[in-house]
Amino acid sequence: MGLTIGLVNTYSTLNIGDAAIYSALTALASEAKVVAQFQDAQPNYIPGLQILPEIGKCDAYISVGGDIFNNAREGLITKAFIRNLLQLRRSPGQTFLFGQSIPRSCHGLSFQALTFCLRRLAAVCVRDAESHKRLTQAGVNAILSFDAAFSLSVSEQAKATAKNVLQALDIQPESAALISLRAFDSMYSHNNQKFQQQIVTLSRNLYKQGYQPVLLIQSQAYGADNDLAVAEQIAVQAPELKIFNPFAVTHKQSHWQLVMGVLAICRLIVAVRYHTAVLALASGKVPFNLYYSNKGKDLTQRLGIPGCSLDKFDPDKYIDAIARTSEQTFDHDAIRTQVKQAFNQCWQSIKG
């Protein structure tokens, strides 16, 4: 019998960024059987992953990447945060954490509790320099790498499917400007009204320059993590916009594969969501990175990706910088190799 690896601290398959992480980890740990459980009533398909009602006892565990350790209550620790900590304590010597960011909402008492647990794990690998610095200063022996989804590749089949979906929406890939979006809440602070106005103005500017602005739906998960509601409010004010919703079309790939396909063939990408940027870069495209947190800022700082902080974004001022990204390419092979090496380093720590 081979190893069974349980993914812990999972969130949802209804967020395409998270689904991409689960797929990436399943592929990276391909010599093992990989299992996970989700809160979703009907989880979306994740290639290679066995989705179970309860993961039970496994040979080893991977604490999945993302911003899992958000702690929304200042000065207190939320129940969700404690549940996540308990998952790290099942079998610490056989558990490693891969591709996390430590959000700014995790500080004080919650950060102390987290680092207490992380110091006992077999290995810890984070995806941004700020998280790495915070953890190493707190005595956690952390490795710095990049998001697990950088290990994914775009397939020709996904590009072909994406092209068909775009054509059905009367969108030409060579003039399409994909824009991802999200709602903001206590986890990530930004004024929702201001954001919607920024996207409306950006869409109008792109349209005037001959591009077809397209809002990319990347999550239909819980609470504020549902992009369609935001997209519909924006589309009322900018009728020239179109909406690309991978959850609403029938296709044989996973949703992240379709999104990666569409990112690979479109002219411009404005990435508000972090995984729009990651999946674009992993397919060799350079997005304009409109970041709202340390994980997004890190891509611009460490990879030199054009972009700016969302609260400083002026759609009139940045239109030329956005247009210039269509002429750039990204060396995705080098970063894919780097992520695989970091994963193997962590993998050896539980196999050892």
mmCIF file of C-alpha atoms in Angstrom:
data_model
loop_
_atom_site.group_PDB
_atom_site.id
_atom_site.type_symbol
_atom_site.label_atom_id
_atom_site.label_comp_id
_atom_site.label_asym_id
_atom_site.label_seq_id
_atom_site.Cartn_x
_atom_site.Cartn_y
_atom_site.Cartn_z
ATOM 1 C CA MET A 1 0.000 0.000 0.000
ATOM 2 C CA GLY A 2 1.252 3.495 -0.889
ATOM 3 C CA LEU A 3 1.013 6.568 1.324
ATOM 4 C CA THR A 4 -2.288 8.338 1.906
ATOM 5 C CA ILE A 5 -1.875 12.094 2.265
ATOM 6 C CA GLY A 6 -4.675 14.224 3.726
ATOM 7 C CA LEU A 7 -5.057 17.855 2.706
ATOM 8 C CA VAL A 8 -5.986 19.869 5.807
ATOM 9 C CA ASN A 9 -7.157 23.473 6.303
ATOM 10 C CA THR A 10 -9.104 23.229 3.049
ATOM 11 C CA TYR A 11 -11.593 25.987 2.266
ATOM 12 C CA SER A 12 -13.728 25.411 -0.833
ATOM 13 C CA THR A 13 -13.629 24.039 -4.377
ATOM 14 C CA LEU A 14 -15.971 26.895 -5.395
ATOM 15 C CA ASN A 15 -13.082 29.367 -5.356
ATOM 16 C CA ILE A 16 -10.947 28.716 -8.457
ATOM 17 C CA GLY A 17 -7.721 29.866 -6.793
ATOM 18 C CA ASP A 18 -8.184 27.352 -3.984
ATOM 19 C CA ALA A 19 -9.213 24.620 -6.443
ATOM 20 C CA ALA A 20 -5.989 25.293 -8.379
ATOM 21 C CA ILE A 21 -3.966 24.897 -5.157
ATOM 22 C CA TYR A 22 -5.637 21.531 -4.377
ATOM 23 C CA SER A 23 -4.950 20.316 -7.938
ATOM 24 C CA ALA A 24 -1.338 21.456 -7.762
ATOM 25 C CA LEU A 25 -0.695 19.735 -4.410
ATOM 26 C CA THR A 26 -2.372 16.523 -5.639
ATOM 27 C CA ALA A 27 -0.098 16.499 -8.707
ATOM 28 C CA LEU A 28 3.027 17.389 -6.694
ATOM 29 C CA ALA A 29 2.314 14.497 -4.297
ATOM 30 C CA SER A 30 1.436 12.137 -7.161
ATOM 31 C CA GLU A 31 3.239 9.135 -5.655
ATOM 32 C CA ALA A 32 0.637 9.131 -2.852
ATOM 33 C CA LYS A 33 -3.147 8.854 -2.728
ATOM 34 C CA VAL A 34 -4.359 12.367 -1.864
ATOM 35 C CA VAL A 35 -7.656 12.875 -0.002
ATOM 36 C CA ALA A 36 -9.564 15.909 1.280
ATOM 37 C CA GLN A 37 -12.915 16.989 2.686
ATOM 38 C CA PHE A 38 -14.803 20.250 1.979
ATOM 39 C CA GLN A 39 -17.683 22.236 3.398
ATOM 40 C CA ASP A 40 -19.200 22.431 -0.116
ATOM 41 C CA ALA A 41 -22.562 20.652 -0.544
ATOM 42 C CA GLN A 42 -21.484 19.723 -4.089
ATOM 43 C CA PRO A 43 -17.707 20.027 -4.481
ATOM 44 C CA ASN A 44 -16.362 20.832 -7.949
ATOM 45 C CA TYR A 45 -14.156 18.304 -9.729
ATOM 46 C CA ILE A 46 -10.440 18.417 -8.778
ATOM 47 C CA PRO A 47 -8.279 16.186 -11.035
ATOM 48 C CA GLY A 48 -6.720 13.267 -9.120
ATOM 49 C CA LEU A 49 -8.088 14.270 -5.701
ATOM 50 C CA GLN A 50 -10.352 11.904 -3.742
ATOM 51 C CA ILE A 51 -13.010 13.967 -1.976
ATOM 52 C CA LEU A 52 -14.327 12.222 1.156
ATOM 53 C CA PRO A 53 -16.958 13.107 3.789
ATOM 54 C CA GLU A 54 -14.223 12.710 6.436
ATOM 55 C CA ILE A 55 -10.483 12.265 5.759
ATOM 56 C CA GLY A 56 -9.866 10.098 8.853
ATOM 57 C CA LYS A 57 -6.359 8.968 9.744
ATOM 58 C CA CYS A 58 -3.714 9.456 7.030
ATOM 59 C CA ASP A 59 -0.004 8.638 6.811
ATOM 60 C CA ALA A 60 0.809 12.329 6.510
ATOM 61 C CA TYR A 61 -0.864 15.714 6.040
ATOM 62 C CA ILE A 62 -0.323 18.829 3.948
ATOM 63 C CA SER A 63 -1.733 22.088 5.286
ATOM 64 C CA VAL A 64 -2.863 23.726 2.049
ATOM 65 C CA GLY A 65 -1.855 27.172 0.870
ATOM 66 C CA GLY A 66 -4.017 30.262 0.771
ATOM 67 C CA ASP A 67 -4.855 32.862 3.411
ATOM 68 C CA ILE A 68 -6.229 30.152 5.694
ATOM 69 C CA PHE A 69 -5.141 31.777 8.943
ATOM 70 C CA ASN A 70 -7.278 34.889 8.687
ATOM 71 C CA ASN A 71 -8.482 35.965 12.133
ATOM 72 C CA ALA A 72 -11.274 38.487 11.664
ATOM 73 C CA ARG A 73 -11.735 39.456 15.328
ATOM 74 C CA GLU A 74 -9.223 41.940 16.642
ATOM 75 C CA GLY A 75 -7.840 40.958 20.069
ATOM 76 C CA LEU A 76 -9.739 37.638 20.122
ATOM 77 C CA ILE A 77 -9.367 34.334 18.299
ATOM 78 C CA THR A 78 -12.241 33.171 16.084
ATOM 79 C CA LYS A 79 -13.687 29.636 16.233
ATOM 80 C CA ALA A 80 -12.688 29.098 12.592
ATOM 81 C CA PHE A 81 -9.096 30.027 13.437
ATOM 82 C CA ILE A 82 -9.019 27.527 16.337
ATOM 83 C CA ARG A 83 -10.454 24.783 14.102
ATOM 84 C CA ASN A 84 -7.646 25.443 11.626
ATOM 85 C CA LEU A 85 -5.014 25.293 14.374
ATOM 86 C CA LEU A 86 -6.374 21.953 15.622
ATOM 87 C CA GLN A 87 -5.886 20.462 12.163
ATOM 88 C CA LEU A 88 -2.160 21.251 12.415
ATOM 89 C CA ARG A 89 -2.013 19.293 15.667
ATOM 90 C CA ARG A 90 -3.314 15.924 14.376
ATOM 91 C CA SER A 91 0.202 14.657 13.715
ATOM 92 C CA PRO A 92 2.675 17.594 13.629
ATOM 93 C CA GLY A 93 5.770 15.498 12.830
ATOM 94 C CA GLN A 94 3.999 14.114 9.727
ATOM 95 C CA THR A 95 2.503 17.452 8.622
ATOM 96 C CA PHE A 96 3.947 20.224 6.480
ATOM 97 C CA LEU A 97 2.440 23.537 5.452
ATOM 98 C CA PHE A 98 2.909 24.581 1.816
ATOM 99 C CA GLY A 99 2.257 27.865 0.007
ATOM 100 C CA GLN A 100 0.625 29.801 2.839
ATOM 101 C CA SER A 101 0.473 33.546 3.313
ATOM 102 C CA ILE A 102 0.072 34.788 6.849
ATOM 103 C CA PRO A 103 -2.578 37.524 6.523
ATOM 104 C CA ARG A 104 -2.206 40.788 8.413
ATOM 105 C CA SER A 105 -5.416 39.977 10.306
ATOM 106 C CA CYS A 106 -3.389 37.250 12.056
ATOM 107 C CA HIS A 107 -1.382 39.133 14.692
ATOM 108 C CA GLY A 108 -1.010 39.390 18.458
ATOM 109 C CA LEU A 109 -2.535 36.402 20.257
ATOM 110 C CA SER A 110 -3.632 34.565 17.092
ATOM 111 C CA PHE A 111 -0.146 34.904 15.554
ATOM 112 C CA GLN A 112 1.455 33.588 18.764
ATOM 113 C CA ALA A 113 -0.879 30.579 18.745
ATOM 114 C CA LEU A 114 -0.137 29.928 15.069
ATOM 115 C CA THR A 115 3.645 30.104 15.416
ATOM 116 C CA PHE A 116 3.471 27.799 18.476
ATOM 117 C CA CYS A 117 1.868 25.152 16.202
ATOM 118 C CA LEU A 118 4.076 25.854 13.163
ATOM 119 C CA ARG A 119 7.309 25.376 15.128
ATOM 120 C CA ARG A 120 6.245 21.749 15.699
ATOM 121 C CA LEU A 121 5.557 20.872 12.032
ATOM 122 C CA ALA A 122 7.920 18.839 9.842
ATOM 123 C CA ALA A 123 8.286 21.777 7.403
ATOM 124 C CA VAL A 124 6.751 25.179 6.639
ATOM 125 C CA CYS A 125 6.861 26.837 3.221
ATOM 126 C CA VAL A 126 5.272 30.239 2.567
ATOM 127 C CA ARG A 127 4.570 32.076 -0.694
ATOM 128 C CA ASP A 128 5.411 35.720 0.142
ATOM 129 C CA ALA A 129 8.419 37.506 1.655
ATOM 130 C CA GLU A 130 6.438 39.364 4.348
ATOM 131 C CA SER A 131 5.013 36.100 5.765
ATOM 132 C CA HIS A 132 8.484 34.544 5.611
ATOM 133 C CA LYS A 133 10.020 37.429 7.534
ATOM 134 C CA ARG A 134 7.294 37.401 10.208
ATOM 135 C CA LEU A 135 7.592 33.654 10.756
ATOM 136 C CA THR A 136 11.393 33.472 10.835
ATOM 137 C CA GLN A 137 11.476 36.358 13.332
ATOM 138 C CA ALA A 138 9.061 34.310 15.473
ATOM 139 C CA GLY A 139 11.414 31.314 15.432
ATOM 140 C CA VAL A 140 9.689 29.262 12.703
ATOM 141 C CA ASN A 141 12.154 27.606 10.327
ATOM 142 C CA ALA A 142 10.237 28.602 7.177
ATOM 143 C CA ILE A 143 11.187 28.232 3.495
ATOM 144 C CA LEU A 144 10.229 31.008 1.047
ATOM 145 C CA SER A 145 8.836 29.899 -2.315
ATOM 146 C CA PHE A 146 5.773 30.799 -4.418
ATOM 147 C CA ASP A 147 2.150 29.688 -4.641
ATOM 148 C CA ALA A 148 1.593 25.980 -5.363
ATOM 149 C CA ALA A 149 -0.547 26.848 -8.429
ATOM 150 C CA PHE A 150 2.621 28.057 -10.216
ATOM 151 C CA SER A 151 3.382 24.354 -10.752
ATOM 152 C CA LEU A 152 0.329 23.982 -13.038
ATOM 153 C CA SER A 153 0.500 24.174 -16.848
ATOM 154 C CA VAL A 154 -2.060 25.314 -19.387
ATOM 155 C CA SER A 155 -3.278 22.620 -21.815
ATOM 156 C CA GLU A 156 -4.106 23.015 -25.510
ATOM 157 C CA GLN A 157 -7.517 21.493 -24.783
ATOM 158 C CA ALA A 158 -8.233 24.204 -22.177
ATOM 159 C CA LYS A 159 -7.263 26.928 -24.679
ATOM 160 C CA ALA A 160 -9.580 25.411 -27.313
ATOM 161 C CA THR A 161 -12.487 25.169 -24.851
ATOM 162 C CA ALA A 162 -11.874 28.752 -23.696
ATOM 163 C CA LYS A 163 -11.922 29.969 -27.299
ATOM 164 C CA ASN A 164 -15.296 28.258 -27.893
ATOM 165 C CA VAL A 165 -16.787 29.756 -24.729
ATOM 166 C CA LEU A 166 -15.561 33.243 -25.721
ATOM 167 C CA GLN A 167 -16.967 32.876 -29.250
ATOM 168 C CA ALA A 168 -20.359 31.910 -27.807
ATOM 169 C CA LEU A 169 -20.248 35.209 -25.884
ATOM 170 C CA ASP A 170 -19.217 37.051 -29.072
ATOM 171 C CA ILE A 171 -15.777 37.905 -27.647
ATOM 172 C CA GLN A 172 -12.624 37.918 -29.798
ATOM 173 C CA PRO A 173 -9.627 36.761 -27.685
ATOM 174 C CA GLU A 174 -7.221 39.145 -29.487
ATOM 175 C CA SER A 175 -9.176 42.199 -28.281
ATOM 176 C CA ALA A 176 -10.381 40.846 -24.895
ATOM 177 C CA ALA A 177 -9.259 42.516 -21.650
ATOM 178 C CA LEU A 178 -10.013 40.173 -18.750
ATOM 179 C CA ILE A 179 -10.562 41.813 -15.354
ATOM 180 C CA SER A 180 -10.976 39.780 -12.173
ATOM 181 C CA LEU A 181 -12.800 41.207 -9.197
ATOM 182 C CA ARG A 182 -13.996 40.532 -5.663
ATOM 183 C CA ALA A 183 -16.025 41.949 -2.809
ATOM 184 C CA PHE A 184 -14.132 43.333 0.174
ATOM 185 C CA ASP A 185 -14.937 42.707 3.839
ATOM 186 C CA SER A 186 -13.211 42.633 7.250
ATOM 187 C CA MET A 187 -10.618 40.148 5.908
ATOM 188 C CA TYR A 188 -9.453 42.447 3.117
ATOM 189 C CA SER A 189 -10.220 46.105 3.512
ATOM 190 C CA HIS A 190 -11.040 48.304 0.540
ATOM 191 C CA ASN A 191 -14.109 50.435 -0.129
ATOM 192 C CA ASN A 192 -16.511 48.367 -2.273
ATOM 193 C CA GLN A 193 -18.149 51.467 -3.834
ATOM 194 C CA LYS A 194 -14.777 52.934 -4.749
ATOM 195 C CA PHE A 195 -13.637 49.610 -6.212
ATOM 196 C CA GLN A 196 -16.725 49.274 -8.402
ATOM 197 C CA GLN A 197 -16.225 52.825 -9.669
ATOM 198 C CA GLN A 198 -12.563 52.074 -10.455
ATOM 199 C CA ILE A 199 -13.589 49.018 -12.530
ATOM 200 C CA VAL A 200 -16.380 50.908 -14.325
ATOM 201 C CA THR A 201 -13.936 53.672 -15.340
ATOM 202 C CA LEU A 202 -11.277 51.122 -16.317
ATOM 203 C CA SER A 203 -13.791 49.235 -18.488
ATOM 204 C CA ARG A 204 -14.885 52.425 -20.268
ATOM 205 C CA ASN A 205 -11.260 53.419 -20.888
ATOM 206 C CA LEU A 206 -10.387 49.991 -22.296
ATOM 207 C CA TYR A 207 -13.490 50.022 -24.502
ATOM 208 C CA LYS A 208 -12.579 53.459 -25.911
ATOM 209 C CA GLN A 209 -9.158 52.076 -26.847
ATOM 210 C CA GLY A 210 -10.689 49.223 -28.834
ATOM 211 C CA TYR A 211 -10.596 46.433 -26.251
ATOM 212 C CA GLN A 212 -13.549 44.298 -25.139
ATOM 213 C CA PRO A 213 -13.618 44.449 -21.307
ATOM 214 C CA VAL A 214 -14.622 41.098 -19.756
ATOM 215 C CA LEU A 215 -15.227 40.494 -16.047
ATOM 216 C CA LEU A 216 -13.808 37.129 -14.964
ATOM 217 C CA ILE A 217 -15.785 35.278 -12.277
ATOM 218 C CA GLN A 218 -13.335 33.345 -10.143
ATOM 219 C CA SER A 219 -15.320 32.436 -7.043
ATOM 220 C CA GLN A 220 -18.862 31.496 -6.126
ATOM 221 C CA ALA A 221 -18.039 30.541 -2.541
ATOM 222 C CA TYR A 222 -19.213 31.934 0.797
ATOM 223 C CA GLY A 223 -20.026 35.372 2.195
ATOM 224 C CA ALA A 224 -18.155 38.128 0.363
ATOM 225 C CA ASP A 225 -16.297 35.512 -1.690
ATOM 226 C CA ASN A 226 -18.858 35.528 -4.502
ATOM 227 C CA ASP A 227 -17.847 37.481 -7.596
ATOM 228 C CA LEU A 228 -21.039 37.327 -9.642
ATOM 229 C CA ALA A 229 -22.988 39.724 -7.390
ATOM 230 C CA VAL A 230 -20.188 42.316 -7.729
ATOM 231 C CA ALA A 231 -19.917 41.765 -11.506
ATOM 232 C CA GLU A 232 -23.646 42.322 -12.009
ATOM 233 C CA GLN A 233 -23.560 45.615 -10.058
ATOM 234 C CA ILE A 234 -20.636 46.833 -12.192
ATOM 235 C CA ALA A 235 -22.231 45.687 -15.473
ATOM 236 C CA VAL A 236 -25.327 47.835 -14.788
ATOM 237 C CA GLN A 237 -23.077 50.917 -14.903
ATOM 238 C CA ALA A 238 -20.932 49.752 -17.845
ATOM 239 C CA PRO A 239 -23.155 48.052 -20.456
ATOM 240 C CA GLU A 240 -20.164 47.530 -22.800
ATOM 241 C CA LEU A 241 -18.852 44.901 -20.353
ATOM 242 C CA LYS A 242 -19.215 41.149 -20.796
ATOM 243 C CA ILE A 243 -19.009 38.479 -18.081
ATOM 244 C CA PHE A 244 -17.022 35.240 -18.359
ATOM 245 C CA ASN A 245 -18.371 32.789 -15.776
ATOM 246 C CA PRO A 246 -16.619 29.387 -15.855
ATOM 247 C CA PHE A 247 -19.173 28.020 -13.372
ATOM 248 C CA ALA A 248 -22.028 28.624 -15.827
ATOM 249 C CA VAL A 249 -20.691 26.667 -18.823
ATOM 250 C CA THR A 250 -20.536 22.906 -19.397
ATOM 251 C CA HIS A 251 -17.061 21.586 -20.135
ATOM 252 C CA LYS A 252 -14.938 18.527 -19.385
ATOM 253 C CA GLN A 253 -12.045 20.259 -17.631
ATOM 254 C CA SER A 254 -11.838 21.567 -14.111
ATOM 255 C CA HIS A 255 -12.750 25.245 -13.678
ATOM 256 C CA TRP A 256 -9.161 26.358 -13.073
ATOM 257 C CA GLN A 257 -8.080 24.684 -16.326
ATOM 258 C CA LEU A 258 -10.716 26.647 -18.257
ATOM 259 C CA VAL A 259 -9.683 29.900 -16.529
ATOM 260 C CA MET A 260 -6.020 29.221 -17.322
ATOM 261 C CA GLY A 261 -7.026 28.564 -20.947
ATOM 262 C CA VAL A 262 -8.861 31.884 -21.225
ATOM 263 C CA LEU A 263 -6.005 33.800 -19.561
ATOM 264 C CA ALA A 264 -3.537 32.233 -22.014
ATOM 265 C CA ILE A 265 -5.426 33.386 -25.131
ATOM 266 C CA CYS A 266 -6.716 36.851 -24.146
ATOM 267 C CA ARG A 267 -4.941 40.099 -25.063
ATOM 268 C CA LEU A 268 -4.882 41.838 -21.659
ATOM 269 C CA ILE A 269 -5.313 40.723 -18.053
ATOM 270 C CA VAL A 270 -6.009 42.985 -15.074
ATOM 271 C CA ALA A 271 -5.614 40.785 -12.008
ATOM 272 C CA VAL A 272 -7.404 41.958 -8.889
ATOM 273 C CA ARG A 273 -7.651 38.413 -7.559
ATOM 274 C CA TYR A 274 -4.270 36.937 -6.662
ATOM 275 C CA HIS A 275 -4.804 33.663 -8.553
ATOM 276 C CA THR A 276 -5.719 35.502 -11.748
ATOM 277 C CA ALA A 277 -2.131 36.780 -11.657
ATOM 278 C CA VAL A 278 -0.661 33.391 -10.661
ATOM 279 C CA LEU A 279 -2.510 31.385 -13.346
ATOM 280 C CA ALA A 280 -1.734 34.025 -15.995
ATOM 281 C CA LEU A 281 1.979 33.954 -15.122
ATOM 282 C CA ALA A 282 1.967 30.138 -15.048
ATOM 283 C CA SER A 283 0.694 30.198 -18.641
ATOM 284 C CA GLY A 284 3.438 32.628 -19.723
ATOM 285 C CA LYS A 285 1.320 35.805 -19.745
ATOM 286 C CA VAL A 286 2.056 39.028 -17.835
ATOM 287 C CA PRO A 287 -0.967 40.547 -16.069
ATOM 288 C CA PHE A 288 -1.336 44.049 -14.688
ATOM 289 C CA ASN A 289 -1.405 43.222 -10.965
ATOM 290 C CA LEU A 290 -3.920 45.266 -8.909
ATOM 291 C CA TYR A 291 -3.106 43.954 -5.451
ATOM 292 C CA TYR A 292 -4.988 44.469 -2.185
ATOM 293 C CA SER A 293 -2.858 42.389 0.249
ATOM 294 C CA ASN A 294 0.700 41.236 0.975
ATOM 295 C CA LYS A 295 0.413 38.133 -1.231
ATOM 296 C CA GLY A 296 -0.391 40.208 -4.341
ATOM 297 C CA LYS A 297 2.147 42.903 -3.557
ATOM 298 C CA ASP A 298 4.780 40.172 -3.260
ATOM 299 C CA LEU A 299 4.294 39.107 -6.917
ATOM 300 C CA THR A 300 5.005 42.633 -8.114
ATOM 301 C CA GLN A 301 8.004 43.051 -5.806
ATOM 302 C CA ARG A 302 9.707 39.668 -6.263
ATOM 303 C CA LEU A 303 8.789 38.909 -9.894
ATOM 304 C CA GLY A 304 8.815 42.507 -11.173
ATOM 305 C CA ILE A 305 5.234 42.241 -12.465
ATOM 306 C CA PRO A 306 3.699 45.608 -13.475
ATOM 307 C CA GLY A 307 0.929 46.743 -11.164
ATOM 308 C CA CYS A 308 0.010 48.871 -8.180
ATOM 309 C CA SER A 309 -1.915 48.811 -4.935
ATOM 310 C CA LEU A 310 -5.682 48.927 -5.442
ATOM 311 C CA ASP A 311 -6.099 51.939 -3.160
ATOM 312 C CA LYS A 312 -3.606 53.906 -5.321
ATOM 313 C CA PHE A 313 -5.114 52.785 -8.639
ATOM 314 C CA ASP A 314 -6.201 55.536 -11.029
ATOM 315 C CA PRO A 315 -7.779 53.937 -14.155
ATOM 316 C CA ASP A 316 -6.949 57.011 -16.292
ATOM 317 C CA LYS A 317 -3.302 57.141 -15.258
ATOM 318 C CA TYR A 318 -2.524 53.418 -15.674
ATOM 319 C CA ILE A 319 -4.282 52.650 -18.984
ATOM 320 C CA ASP A 320 -1.027 52.791 -21.013
ATOM 321 C CA ALA A 321 0.853 50.589 -18.534
ATOM 322 C CA ILE A 322 -1.995 48.047 -18.760
ATOM 323 C CA ALA A 323 -1.894 48.111 -22.588
ATOM 324 C CA ARG A 324 1.894 47.532 -22.589
ATOM 325 C CA THR A 325 1.572 44.208 -20.736
ATOM 326 C CA SER A 326 0.275 42.575 -23.949
ATOM 327 C CA GLU A 327 3.812 42.790 -25.384
ATOM 328 C CA GLN A 328 5.455 41.034 -22.399
ATOM 329 C CA THR A 329 5.995 37.344 -21.672
ATOM 330 C CA PHE A 330 6.914 35.486 -18.490
ATOM 331 C CA ASP A 331 9.363 32.592 -18.044
ATOM 332 C CA HIS A 332 7.017 30.170 -16.299
ATOM 333 C CA ASP A 333 9.375 27.148 -16.523
ATOM 334 C CA ALA A 334 11.889 28.597 -14.051
ATOM 335 C CA ILE A 335 9.287 29.355 -11.399
ATOM 336 C CA ARG A 336 7.545 25.992 -11.888
ATOM 337 C CA THR A 337 10.867 24.217 -11.239
ATOM 338 C CA GLN A 338 11.470 26.349 -8.142
ATOM 339 C CA VAL A 339 8.048 25.470 -6.648
ATOM 340 C CA LYS A 340 8.570 21.747 -7.349
ATOM 341 C CA GLN A 341 11.976 21.853 -5.626
ATOM 342 C CA ALA A 342 10.511 23.583 -2.547
ATOM 343 C CA PHE A 343 7.705 21.018 -2.415
ATOM 344 C CA ASN A 344 10.155 18.108 -2.671
ATOM 345 C CA GLN A 345 12.198 19.585 0.159
ATOM 346 C CA CYS A 346 9.083 19.615 2.386
ATOM 347 C CA TRP A 347 7.994 16.171 1.131
ATOM 348 C CA GLN A 348 11.341 14.659 2.186
ATOM 349 C CA SER A 349 10.829 16.007 5.714
ATOM 350 C CA ILE A 350 7.736 13.789 6.235
ATOM 351 C CA LYS A 351 9.117 10.784 4.338
ATOM 352 C CA GLY A 352 12.405 10.973 6.254
#
